[in-house]
Coordinates of C-alpha atoms in Angstrom, one line a residue:
Chain S
M23 CA 24.1 8.3 -31.4
R24 CA 21.6 11.0 -32.4
K25 CA 19.4 8.6 -34.0
K26 CA 19.3 6.5 -30.8
N27 CA 18.4 9.5 -28.9
L28 CA 15.5 10.0 -31.1
T29 CA 14.1 6.4 -30.9
A30 CA 14.5 6.5 -27.1
Y31 CA 12.5 9.8 -26.8
V32 CA 9.8 8.3 -29.2
F33 CA 9.3 5.6 -26.7
L34 CA 9.4 7.9 -23.8
L35 CA 7.2 10.6 -25.3
P36 CA 3.7 9.6 -24.2
S37 CA 4.7 9.0 -20.5
L38 CA 6.9 12.1 -20.4
C39 CA 4.1 14.3 -21.8
G40 CA 1.7 13.1 -19.1
V41 CA 4.2 13.4 -16.3
L42 CA 5.0 16.9 -17.4
L43 CA 1.4 17.9 -17.7
F44 CA 0.0 16.3 -14.6
Y45 CA 2.9 16.3 -12.1
L46 CA 5.9 18.5 -13.0
L47 CA 4.4 21.6 -14.4
P48 CA 1.6 21.9 -12.0
F49 CA 3.9 21.3 -9.1
A50 CA 6.0 24.3 -10.4
D51 CA 2.8 26.3 -10.4
V52 CA 2.2 25.2 -6.8
V53 CA 5.7 26.4 -5.9
R54 CA 4.9 29.7 -7.5
R55 CA 1.6 30.0 -5.7
S56 CA 3.2 29.3 -2.4
F57 CA 4.6 32.8 -2.5
L58 CA 1.3 34.4 -3.5
T59 CA -1.7 35.3 -1.4
A60 CA -4.7 33.2 -2.0
V61 CA -7.3 35.6 -3.2
T62 CA -5.5 38.6 -4.7
K63 CA -2.6 36.6 -5.9
E64 CA -0.1 39.3 -4.8
F65 CA 3.5 38.4 -4.0
C66 CA 3.8 37.9 -0.2
G67 CA 7.3 36.4 0.2
F68 CA 7.5 33.7 2.8
D69 CA 4.2 34.7 4.5
N70 CA 2.5 31.5 3.6
Y71 CA 5.4 29.4 5.0
R72 CA 5.4 31.4 8.2
A73 CA 1.7 30.8 8.5
V74 CA 2.2 27.1 8.0
F75 CA 5.0 26.8 10.7
H76 CA 2.9 28.6 13.1
N77 CA -0.2 26.5 12.4
E78 CA -0.9 24.2 15.3
A79 CA -2.6 21.8 13.2
F80 CA 0.4 21.5 10.9
L81 CA 2.8 21.1 13.8
L82 CA 0.6 18.5 15.4
A83 CA 0.2 16.6 12.1
S84 CA 3.9 16.7 11.3
K85 CA 4.7 15.5 14.8
N86 CA 2.2 12.6 14.5
T87 CA 3.3 11.5 11.1
A88 CA 7.0 11.6 12.2
R89 CA 6.1 9.6 15.3
F90 CA 4.1 7.2 13.3
C91 CA 7.0 6.4 10.9
L92 CA 9.4 6.2 13.7
F93 CA 7.4 3.5 15.4
C94 CA 5.8 1.6 12.6
L95 CA 8.9 1.4 10.3
P96 CA 11.3 -0.4 12.7
I97 CA 8.3 -2.6 14.0
L98 CA 7.4 -3.6 10.4
L99 CA 11.0 -4.1 9.1
G100 CA 12.0 -6.1 12.3
L101 CA 8.9 -8.3 12.3
G102 CA 9.1 -8.7 8.5
L103 CA 12.7 -9.9 8.7
F104 CA 12.0 -12.3 11.6
V105 CA 9.0 -13.8 9.8
A106 CA 11.1 -14.0 6.5
V107 CA 14.0 -15.7 8.3
L108 CA 11.5 -18.3 9.8
L109 CA 9.8 -18.9 6.4
D110 CA 13.2 -19.3 4.7
G111 CA 14.6 -21.6 7.3
Y112 CA 11.6 -23.7 8.1
C113 CA 8.8 -23.6 5.5
R114 CA 9.9 -23.9 2.0
G115 CA 6.3 -23.8 0.8
K116 CA 4.7 -20.6 -0.3
T117 CA 1.3 -21.2 1.6
F118 CA 1.9 -19.0 4.5
L119 CA 3.3 -16.1 2.4
S120 CA 0.0 -16.0 0.3
A121 CA -1.9 -15.7 3.7
Y122 CA 0.5 -12.8 4.7
L123 CA 0.0 -11.0 1.4
L124 CA -3.9 -11.3 1.4
P125 CA -4.5 -8.3 3.4
M126 CA -2.8 -6.4 0.6
A127 CA -5.6 -7.3 -1.7
I128 CA -8.4 -6.3 0.6
P129 CA -9.9 -2.9 -0.2
S130 CA -9.7 -0.7 2.8
A131 CA -13.4 0.2 2.6
T132 CA -14.5 -3.5 3.1
V133 CA -12.9 -3.9 6.5
V134 CA -14.0 -0.6 8.0
L135 CA -16.9 -2.3 9.6
V136 CA -14.8 -5.1 11.0
W137 CA -12.4 -2.5 12.4
K138 CA -15.2 -0.6 14.1
M139 CA -16.5 -3.9 15.6
V140 CA -13.2 -4.9 16.9
F141 CA -12.0 -1.6 18.3
A142 CA -15.2 -0.2 19.7
R143 CA -15.3 0.4 23.5
Q144 CA -17.9 -2.4 23.8
G145 CA -16.0 -4.2 20.9
I146 CA -14.6 -7.5 20.3
L147 CA -11.1 -6.9 21.3
N148 CA -12.1 -5.6 24.8
A149 CA -14.4 -8.7 25.1
C150 CA -11.5 -11.0 24.3
L151 CA -9.1 -9.3 26.6
G152 CA -11.9 -9.7 29.4
D153 CA -12.2 -13.4 28.7
F154 CA -8.4 -13.8 28.7
A155 CA -8.3 -12.1 32.1
A156 CA -11.0 -14.4 33.4
L157 CA -9.1 -17.4 32.1
L158 CA -6.1 -16.3 34.2
G159 CA -8.5 -16.1 37.2
K160 CA -8.6 -12.3 37.3
N161 CA -11.8 -10.3 37.0
C162 CA -11.0 -7.2 34.9
V163 CA -13.4 -5.1 32.9
F164 CA -11.8 -3.7 29.7
E165 CA -13.3 -0.5 28.6
I166 CA -10.7 1.0 26.5
D167 CA -12.1 3.2 23.8
Y168 CA -9.6 2.6 21.2
M169 CA -10.7 5.1 18.7
D170 CA -11.1 8.1 21.1
T171 CA -8.0 7.9 23.2
G172 CA -4.3 7.8 22.6
A173 CA -4.7 4.2 21.7
A174 CA -6.0 5.2 18.3
F175 CA -2.4 5.7 17.3
W176 CA -1.6 2.0 18.0
V177 CA -4.7 1.0 16.2
L178 CA -3.3 2.8 13.2
V179 CA 0.1 1.2 13.6
A180 CA -1.6 -2.3 13.9
S181 CA -3.6 -1.8 10.8
Y182 CA -0.5 -0.6 8.9
I183 CA 1.4 -3.8 9.9
W184 CA -1.7 -5.9 9.1
K185 CA -1.7 -4.6 5.5
N186 CA 2.0 -4.4 4.9
L187 CA 3.6 -7.4 6.6
G188 CA 3.3 -9.6 3.6
Y189 CA 4.9 -7.0 1.3
T190 CA 7.8 -6.5 3.6
V191 CA 8.3 -10.3 4.1
T192 CA 8.4 -10.9 0.5
L193 CA 11.0 -8.1 0.0
W194 CA 13.2 -9.7 2.8
L195 CA 12.7 -13.1 1.3
A196 CA 13.9 -11.9 -2.0
G197 CA 17.0 -10.7 -0.3
L198 CA 17.5 -13.9 1.8
L199 CA 17.2 -16.1 -1.2
S200 CA 19.9 -14.1 -3.1
V201 CA 22.5 -15.2 -0.4
P202 CA 24.3 -18.0 -1.9
A203 CA 23.8 -21.3 0.0
E204 CA 27.4 -22.2 -0.3
Q205 CA 28.5 -19.3 1.8
K206 CA 26.2 -20.3 4.6
E207 CA 27.4 -23.9 4.3
A208 CA 31.0 -22.8 4.4
A209 CA 30.4 -20.8 7.5
R210 CA 28.7 -23.7 9.2
V211 CA 31.5 -26.0 8.3
D212 CA 34.0 -23.5 10.0
G213 CA 31.8 -24.1 13.2
A214 CA 29.6 -21.1 13.2
G215 CA 26.2 -21.6 14.9
S216 CA 23.0 -20.7 13.1
R217 CA 22.8 -17.3 14.9
Q218 CA 26.4 -16.4 14.0
V219 CA 25.8 -17.6 10.3
F220 CA 22.7 -15.1 10.2
W221 CA 24.5 -12.1 11.7
R222 CA 27.9 -12.5 10.2
V223 CA 27.1 -14.0 6.8
V224 CA 23.5 -13.3 5.8
F225 CA 22.7 -10.0 7.4
P226 CA 25.4 -8.0 5.9
Q227 CA 24.3 -9.0 2.5
L228 CA 20.8 -7.8 3.3
L229 CA 21.8 -4.3 4.0
P230 CA 21.7 -3.2 0.4
N231 CA 18.0 -4.3 0.4
L232 CA 17.3 -2.3 3.6
Y233 CA 17.2 1.0 1.6
T234 CA 14.6 -0.2 -1.0
I235 CA 12.6 -1.9 1.7
T236 CA 12.6 1.3 3.9
V237 CA 11.7 3.6 1.2
L238 CA 8.9 1.4 -0.1
S239 CA 7.6 0.8 3.4
F240 CA 7.7 4.6 4.0
L241 CA 5.7 5.1 0.8
N242 CA 3.1 2.7 2.0
A243 CA 3.0 4.4 5.4
F244 CA 1.1 7.3 3.8
K245 CA -1.6 5.1 2.6
V246 CA -2.6 4.2 6.2
F247 CA -4.7 7.3 5.8
R248 CA -7.3 5.2 4.0
E249 CA -8.2 3.1 7.0
A250 CA -7.7 6.1 9.4
Y251 CA -10.1 8.3 7.3
L252 CA -12.6 5.7 6.7
V253 CA -13.0 4.5 10.3
A254 CA -12.5 7.8 12.2
G255 CA -13.3 10.5 9.6
S256 CA -11.8 14.0 9.0
Y257 CA -11.1 14.8 12.6
P258 CA -10.0 11.7 14.4
H259 CA -8.4 11.6 17.9
E260 CA -5.6 14.0 18.0
S261 CA -3.0 11.2 18.4
M262 CA -3.8 10.0 14.8
Y263 CA -4.3 13.4 13.2
M264 CA -1.7 13.0 10.4
L265 CA -0.5 15.3 7.6
Q266 CA -2.8 13.5 5.3
H267 CA -5.8 14.6 7.3
L268 CA -4.4 18.1 7.3
F269 CA -4.1 18.3 3.6
N270 CA -7.5 16.8 3.0
N271 CA -9.1 19.3 5.4
W272 CA -7.2 22.3 3.9
F273 CA -8.4 21.1 0.5
V274 CA -12.0 20.9 1.6
N275 CA -11.8 24.3 3.2
L276 CA -9.9 25.7 0.1
S277 CA -7.0 27.0 2.1
L278 CA -5.0 26.7 -1.0
D279 CA -2.2 29.1 0.0
K280 CA -1.4 27.2 3.0
M281 CA -1.6 23.9 1.1
A282 CA 0.7 25.1 -1.5
A283 CA 3.4 26.0 1.2
A284 CA 2.8 22.9 3.1
A285 CA 3.1 20.7 -0.1
V286 CA 6.4 22.5 -1.0
V287 CA 7.7 22.0 2.5
T288 CA 6.6 18.3 2.8
G289 CA 7.8 17.5 -0.7
G290 CA 11.1 19.2 0.0
V291 CA 11.7 17.2 3.3
M292 CA 10.8 14.0 1.6
I293 CA 13.1 14.5 -1.5
T294 CA 15.8 15.4 0.7
G295 CA 15.4 12.3 2.9
I296 CA 15.2 10.2 -0.2
L297 CA 18.4 11.6 -1.7
L298 CA 20.2 11.4 1.6
L299 CA 19.3 7.8 2.0
Q300 CA 20.3 7.0 -1.5
R301 CA 23.7 8.7 -1.0
L302 CA 24.2 6.8 2.2
W303 CA 23.3 3.6 0.3
E304 CA 25.6 4.2 -2.7
K305 CA 28.5 4.6 -0.4
E306 CA 27.9 1.1 1.2
Chain J
M25 CA 17.6 -29.6 27.1
Q26 CA 18.7 -32.6 29.2
A27 CA 19.7 -35.6 27.4
A28 CA 17.3 -38.5 28.3
P29 CA 19.1 -41.6 29.4
G30 CA 19.8 -44.0 26.5
M31 CA 19.9 -41.2 23.9
D32 CA 23.1 -40.3 22.1
G33 CA 23.9 -36.7 21.4
E34 CA 22.9 -36.8 17.8
A35 CA 19.4 -38.0 18.6
V36 CA 19.0 -35.1 21.0
E37 CA 20.2 -32.7 18.5
K38 CA 17.7 -34.0 15.9
M39 CA 14.8 -33.8 18.3
R40 CA 15.8 -30.2 19.2
R41 CA 15.8 -29.3 15.6
R42 CA 12.4 -30.9 15.1
M43 CA 10.9 -29.0 18.0
K44 CA 12.4 -25.7 16.7
R45 CA 10.9 -26.4 13.3
G46 CA 7.5 -27.2 15.0
M47 CA 7.5 -24.0 17.0
A48 CA 8.3 -21.9 13.9
V49 CA 5.6 -23.5 12.0
V50 CA 3.0 -22.9 14.8
V51 CA 4.1 -19.3 15.0
L52 CA 3.9 -18.7 11.3
A53 CA 0.5 -20.5 11.1
A54 CA -0.9 -18.5 14.0
L55 CA 0.3 -15.3 12.4
A56 CA -1.4 -16.4 9.1
V57 CA -4.7 -17.0 10.8
L58 CA -4.5 -13.7 12.6
L59 CA -4.0 -11.8 9.4
C60 CA -6.8 -13.5 7.5
L61 CA -9.2 -13.2 10.4
P62 CA -11.0 -10.0 9.3
V63 CA -11.7 -11.5 5.9
A64 CA -13.2 -14.6 7.5
M65 CA -15.3 -12.4 9.7
L66 CA -16.6 -10.6 6.7
L67 CA -17.4 -13.7 4.8
F68 CA -19.4 -15.2 7.7
G69 CA -21.0 -11.8 8.6
S70 CA -22.3 -11.5 5.1
V71 CA -24.6 -14.4 5.4
T72 CA -25.9 -13.6 8.9
G73 CA -29.5 -12.5 9.2
D74 CA -30.1 -8.7 9.5
Y75 CA -31.8 -9.0 12.8
E76 CA -29.2 -11.3 14.3
M77 CA -26.5 -9.0 13.2
W78 CA -28.2 -5.9 14.6
E79 CA -28.6 -7.8 17.9
R80 CA -25.0 -8.7 18.0
L81 CA -23.8 -5.1 17.4
L82 CA -26.4 -3.6 19.9
P83 CA -23.7 -3.1 22.6
M84 CA -21.9 -0.7 20.3
T85 CA -24.8 1.7 20.1
P86 CA -25.0 4.4 22.8
A87 CA -27.9 2.6 24.6
G88 CA -26.2 -0.7 24.6
N89 CA -24.3 -2.5 27.3
G90 CA -22.2 -5.5 27.5
Y91 CA -19.8 -6.5 24.7
V92 CA -20.1 -7.3 21.1
R93 CA -19.8 -11.2 20.8
W94 CA -18.7 -12.6 17.5
R95 CA -20.3 -15.9 16.5
W96 CA -19.0 -17.6 13.4
I97 CA -21.9 -19.7 12.5
P98 CA -25.1 -17.6 12.3
E99 CA -28.3 -18.9 14.0
F100 CA -30.3 -17.5 11.2
P101 CA -28.3 -17.7 8.0
D102 CA -29.5 -15.4 5.3
F103 CA -28.3 -15.7 1.7
S104 CA -31.1 -13.5 0.3
R105 CA -29.1 -10.3 0.6
Y106 CA -26.8 -11.5 -2.0
A107 CA -29.6 -11.9 -4.5
N108 CA -31.0 -8.7 -3.4
L109 CA -27.9 -6.8 -3.9
L110 CA -27.0 -8.3 -7.2
F111 CA -30.4 -8.3 -8.8
A112 CA -32.6 -5.7 -7.2
T113 CA -30.1 -2.8 -6.2
P114 CA -29.4 -0.8 -9.4
Q115 CA -27.6 1.9 -7.4
F116 CA -25.2 -0.6 -6.2
F117 CA -24.4 -1.6 -9.7
V118 CA -23.8 2.0 -10.9
L119 CA -21.1 2.2 -8.3
F120 CA -19.7 -1.2 -9.2
W121 CA -19.4 -0.3 -12.8
N122 CA -17.8 3.1 -11.8
S123 CA -15.1 1.1 -10.0
V124 CA -14.8 -1.2 -13.0
K125 CA -14.4 1.6 -15.4
I126 CA -12.0 3.7 -13.4
T127 CA -9.8 0.6 -12.9
G128 CA -10.0 -0.6 -16.4
L129 CA -9.2 2.8 -17.9
I130 CA -6.3 3.4 -15.5
L131 CA -4.7 0.0 -16.2
A132 CA -5.1 0.3 -20.0
G133 CA -3.6 3.8 -19.9
Q134 CA -0.8 2.8 -17.8
L135 CA 0.2 0.0 -20.1
L136 CA 0.2 2.4 -23.2
A137 CA 2.3 5.0 -21.5
A138 CA 4.5 3.1 -19.0
V139 CA 5.6 0.1 -21.1
P140 CA 7.4 2.1 -23.9
A141 CA 8.8 4.5 -21.3
A142 CA 10.3 1.7 -19.3
W143 CA 11.7 0.3 -22.5
A144 CA 13.4 3.6 -23.2
F145 CA 14.8 3.7 -19.8
A146 CA 16.1 0.2 -19.7
R147 CA 17.6 -0.2 -23.2
Y148 CA 18.8 3.2 -24.4
D149 CA 21.2 5.9 -23.5
F150 CA 19.8 9.2 -24.1
W151 CA 20.2 12.8 -23.2
M152 CA 19.2 13.6 -19.6
K153 CA 18.4 9.9 -18.8
K154 CA 19.9 9.8 -15.4
A155 CA 18.1 13.0 -14.2
L156 CA 14.8 12.0 -15.7
F157 CA 15.0 8.6 -14.1
A158 CA 15.7 10.2 -10.7
V159 CA 12.7 12.4 -11.3
Y160 CA 10.5 9.5 -12.1
V161 CA 11.6 7.5 -8.9
I162 CA 11.0 10.6 -6.7
L163 CA 7.6 11.1 -8.2
M164 CA 6.8 7.4 -7.5
L165 CA 7.7 7.9 -3.9
L166 CA 5.9 11.2 -3.2
P167 CA 2.5 10.6 -1.4
F168 CA -0.7 11.7 -3.0
Q169 CA -1.1 14.5 -0.6
V170 CA 2.0 16.3 -1.7
T171 CA 0.8 16.3 -5.4
M172 CA -2.9 16.7 -4.5
L173 CA -3.0 20.5 -5.0
S174 CA -1.0 20.5 -8.3
Q175 CA -3.3 17.7 -9.7
Y176 CA -6.4 19.7 -8.6
L177 CA -5.1 22.8 -10.4
V178 CA -4.4 21.0 -13.6
L179 CA -7.8 19.1 -13.6
D180 CA -9.7 22.3 -12.8
R181 CA -8.1 24.1 -15.7
F182 CA -9.0 21.4 -18.2
G183 CA -12.5 21.0 -16.7
F184 CA -11.9 17.4 -15.7
L185 CA -13.1 17.8 -12.1
D186 CA -16.2 15.7 -11.3
T187 CA -15.7 13.4 -14.2
H188 CA -14.0 10.0 -14.1
W189 CA -11.1 11.4 -16.0
A190 CA -10.1 13.5 -13.0
V191 CA -9.2 10.2 -11.2
V192 CA -8.0 8.2 -14.2
L193 CA -5.6 10.6 -16.1
P194 CA -3.1 11.5 -13.2
A195 CA -3.1 7.7 -12.3
V196 CA -2.3 6.8 -15.8
F197 CA 0.8 8.8 -15.6
S198 CA 1.9 7.4 -12.2
T199 CA 5.6 6.5 -12.5
F200 CA 5.5 3.4 -10.3
P201 CA 4.7 1.0 -13.3
V202 CA 7.4 2.5 -15.2
F203 CA 9.8 1.6 -12.5
L204 CA 8.6 -1.9 -12.2
L205 CA 8.6 -2.6 -15.9
Y206 CA 12.1 -1.0 -16.1
R207 CA 13.3 -3.6 -13.8
S208 CA 12.0 -6.5 -15.9
F209 CA 13.2 -5.0 -19.2
L210 CA 16.7 -4.8 -17.7
T211 CA 16.9 -8.6 -17.4
I212 CA 16.9 -9.1 -21.2
P213 CA 20.4 -9.6 -22.2
E214 CA 21.8 -6.9 -24.6
S215 CA 23.5 -9.5 -26.7
L216 CA 20.1 -10.8 -27.8
L217 CA 19.2 -7.3 -29.0
E218 CA 22.4 -6.7 -30.7
A219 CA 22.1 -10.0 -32.6
A220 CA 18.6 -9.0 -33.8
R221 CA 20.0 -5.6 -34.9
M222 CA 22.7 -7.3 -36.9
D223 CA 20.0 -9.3 -38.7
G224 CA 18.5 -5.9 -39.6
A225 CA 15.6 -5.8 -37.2
G226 CA 14.3 -2.3 -36.4
E227 CA 13.9 -0.7 -33.1
G228 CA 10.1 -1.1 -33.1
Y229 CA 10.5 -4.8 -34.0
L230 CA 13.0 -5.3 -31.1
F231 CA 10.4 -3.7 -28.6
W232 CA 7.4 -5.5 -30.0
R233 CA 8.9 -9.0 -30.7
I234 CA 11.6 -9.3 -28.2
G235 CA 11.0 -6.8 -25.3
L236 CA 7.3 -7.4 -24.8
P237 CA 7.2 -11.2 -24.9
L238 CA 10.3 -11.5 -22.7
A239 CA 9.0 -9.0 -20.1
E240 CA 5.5 -10.6 -20.0
G241 CA 5.9 -11.7 -16.4
G242 CA 6.9 -8.1 -15.4
I243 CA 4.0 -6.6 -17.2
W244 CA 1.5 -9.0 -15.4
S245 CA 3.1 -8.0 -12.2
A246 CA 2.5 -4.5 -12.8
V247 CA -1.0 -5.1 -13.8
V248 CA -1.9 -7.1 -10.7
L249 CA -0.2 -4.7 -8.3
N250 CA -1.8 -1.7 -9.9
F251 CA -5.3 -3.4 -10.0
L252 CA -5.2 -3.8 -6.3
E253 CA -4.3 -0.3 -5.9
C254 CA -6.9 1.1 -8.2
W255 CA -9.7 -1.1 -6.8
N256 CA -8.8 0.5 -3.4
L257 CA -8.6 4.2 -4.5
I258 CA -9.8 6.5 -1.8
E259 CA -7.9 9.8 -1.7
Q260 CA -8.3 10.7 -5.3
P261 CA -12.1 10.2 -5.8
L262 CA -12.6 11.7 -2.4
A263 CA -10.9 14.9 -3.6
F264 CA -12.0 15.1 -7.1
L265 CA -15.5 13.6 -7.3
K266 CA -18.2 15.6 -5.5
E267 CA -21.1 13.9 -7.4
Q268 CA -21.8 10.7 -5.5
S269 CA -23.2 8.8 -8.5
L270 CA -19.7 8.9 -9.8
W271 CA -18.1 7.4 -6.8
P272 CA -16.4 4.0 -6.8
L273 CA -17.5 1.4 -4.4
S274 CA -14.6 2.1 -2.1
L275 CA -16.0 5.4 -1.1
Y276 CA -19.6 4.2 -0.7
L277 CA -19.2 1.2 1.5
P278 CA -18.1 3.2 4.8
Q279 CA -21.2 5.3 4.5
I280 CA -23.5 2.5 5.1
G281 CA -24.8 2.9 8.8
L282 CA -24.4 0.3 11.6
E283 CA -28.0 -0.5 11.5
R284 CA -27.5 -1.9 8.1
A285 CA -24.4 -3.8 9.0
G286 CA -25.5 -7.0 7.4
F287 CA -26.1 -5.3 4.1
A288 CA -22.8 -3.4 4.5
M289 CA -21.0 -6.8 4.9
T290 CA -22.6 -8.3 1.9
A291 CA -21.7 -5.3 -0.3
S292 CA -18.1 -5.5 1.1
V293 CA -17.9 -9.1 0.1
V294 CA -19.1 -8.4 -3.4
T295 CA -16.5 -5.6 -3.6
L296 CA -13.9 -8.0 -2.3
V297 CA -14.5 -10.8 -4.8
P298 CA -12.8 -9.1 -7.8
A299 CA -9.8 -8.3 -5.7
L300 CA -9.6 -11.8 -4.4
L301 CA -9.9 -13.3 -7.9
V302 CA -7.1 -11.1 -9.2
F303 CA -5.0 -12.0 -6.1
G304 CA -5.8 -15.7 -6.3
F305 CA -4.7 -15.8 -10.1
G306 CA -1.9 -13.4 -9.9
K307 CA -0.2 -14.3 -6.6
E308 CA 3.0 -15.4 -8.4
Y309 CA 3.1 -12.2 -10.3
L310 CA 2.4 -10.2 -7.2
E311 CA 5.3 -11.9 -5.4
Q312 CA 7.6 -11.4 -8.4
G313 CA 6.5 -7.7 -8.9
I314 CA 7.2 -7.0 -5.2
S315 CA 10.6 -8.7 -5.1
A316 CA 11.6 -7.0 -8.5
A317 CA 11.1 -3.7 -6.8
G318 CA 13.2 -4.5 -3.8
T319 CA 16.3 -6.2 -5.1
K320 CA 19.2 -4.0 -6.3
G321 CA 19.2 -3.5 -10.0

């Protein structure tokens, strides 16, 4: 046994050293710093935490981030499942799936200009909406400024879905394909309609996948900052000012004490969330 | 649906199923087109003449009125920008090589560190294994912003800031590839390894001669997924590289102003091509990699 221990650690060593050096030890240092003042490095108890929780930008950013996840996760998971079921039921080929995955390969920076053209006040989306209204015989002028009003939030949701739909569909498909065909067939023979087969037989077996799909989609939700930052800069419309913007701005302004406390709080909330979800899921 | 006279129930049922299938295909195809539209716009825009592009975007400028109208086929196609960019713009090349260098170093480092680590997690029982693996999974899930300050502190201490190592080193020890590779090493049957051990094979041999070849697909999945991620790095270089000549392409592109929109599109397409190539050749691995992460292990 001891020899096996040793072999395992030999394999693990390079990675473990790096993880300790670049992630775990420095994070411990951040926890320590969150209790110190920024300049004099004196112990100041929970002052930094108090400052963070009274910081309006932090409250706004947390609210927006939570709101974003609350909207985009159900939309993405629901839409993804719907598309996956259609793909599984009607299109055995992989052609469409590749098209859905394509946005994943597109570097955020390359579509910035397209985003700007589409979502500008005089942009393509408004032009298309106007054309569509004209087609219906109505004469409307669309002058929605997507980036500088509350609509910015929905642009963000849309760009998240654009980027991640293929990922989620692939995950759901993997789950769908693991449901044995005989079970579906048996239910059908017993007289269940296709809807009943789905909700009674297939869906319950997808639930275990729900945990990983949620967690992975949540992880990707934070990367939407790339599009948001590149299109709208450090201080976008307040409806899409997220925790990522805040961390970035604090970093630029060197508010390291607040950053330390906020990193501990955000990290703590996320770790708790992940562990809770995992508990829930292991009970299933 | 009303049954037409002269049709029996079975034929109606068949037609209904056909219609349903047709509708599903139309919906799926429309979605596919919609999702690929931005890429198509880039490709066509990249060969539109500078003046024509500027004229098109005029409504977006403060003085403009009317709407931006997109036209697919340019009136004045212009391919010279590609030649210009590739042969007469050395600055662009510097940035392109920065991207290549950063991505290459990260991928190589990840393979060296993550493959053996994943093997250890998948095939051995050792002290603290469960706790360590939990730590790895949590690290994989934490967004960059949470670990940004800690990375900064460490990079600052070792003097890596404003060098490519500042972006490369933390990414090398990202735990996501460990998790992915762990999943593919798990699928190798233990009996195979036991049999090899009986024949006197050492642990290194097992890893090198059985583990690696059998998990090749998983390794490629990790490479493809991580390539796409590295080619698109924004947050890390933005935070850790002040010197613009060190920047990867992904940071430079958005800085090109609207008045050079045509150039920006050409540069975007050149940036896009490596990602598209990897995507095209690695699609299968990409799908496998994603599903491997999602299914219960």
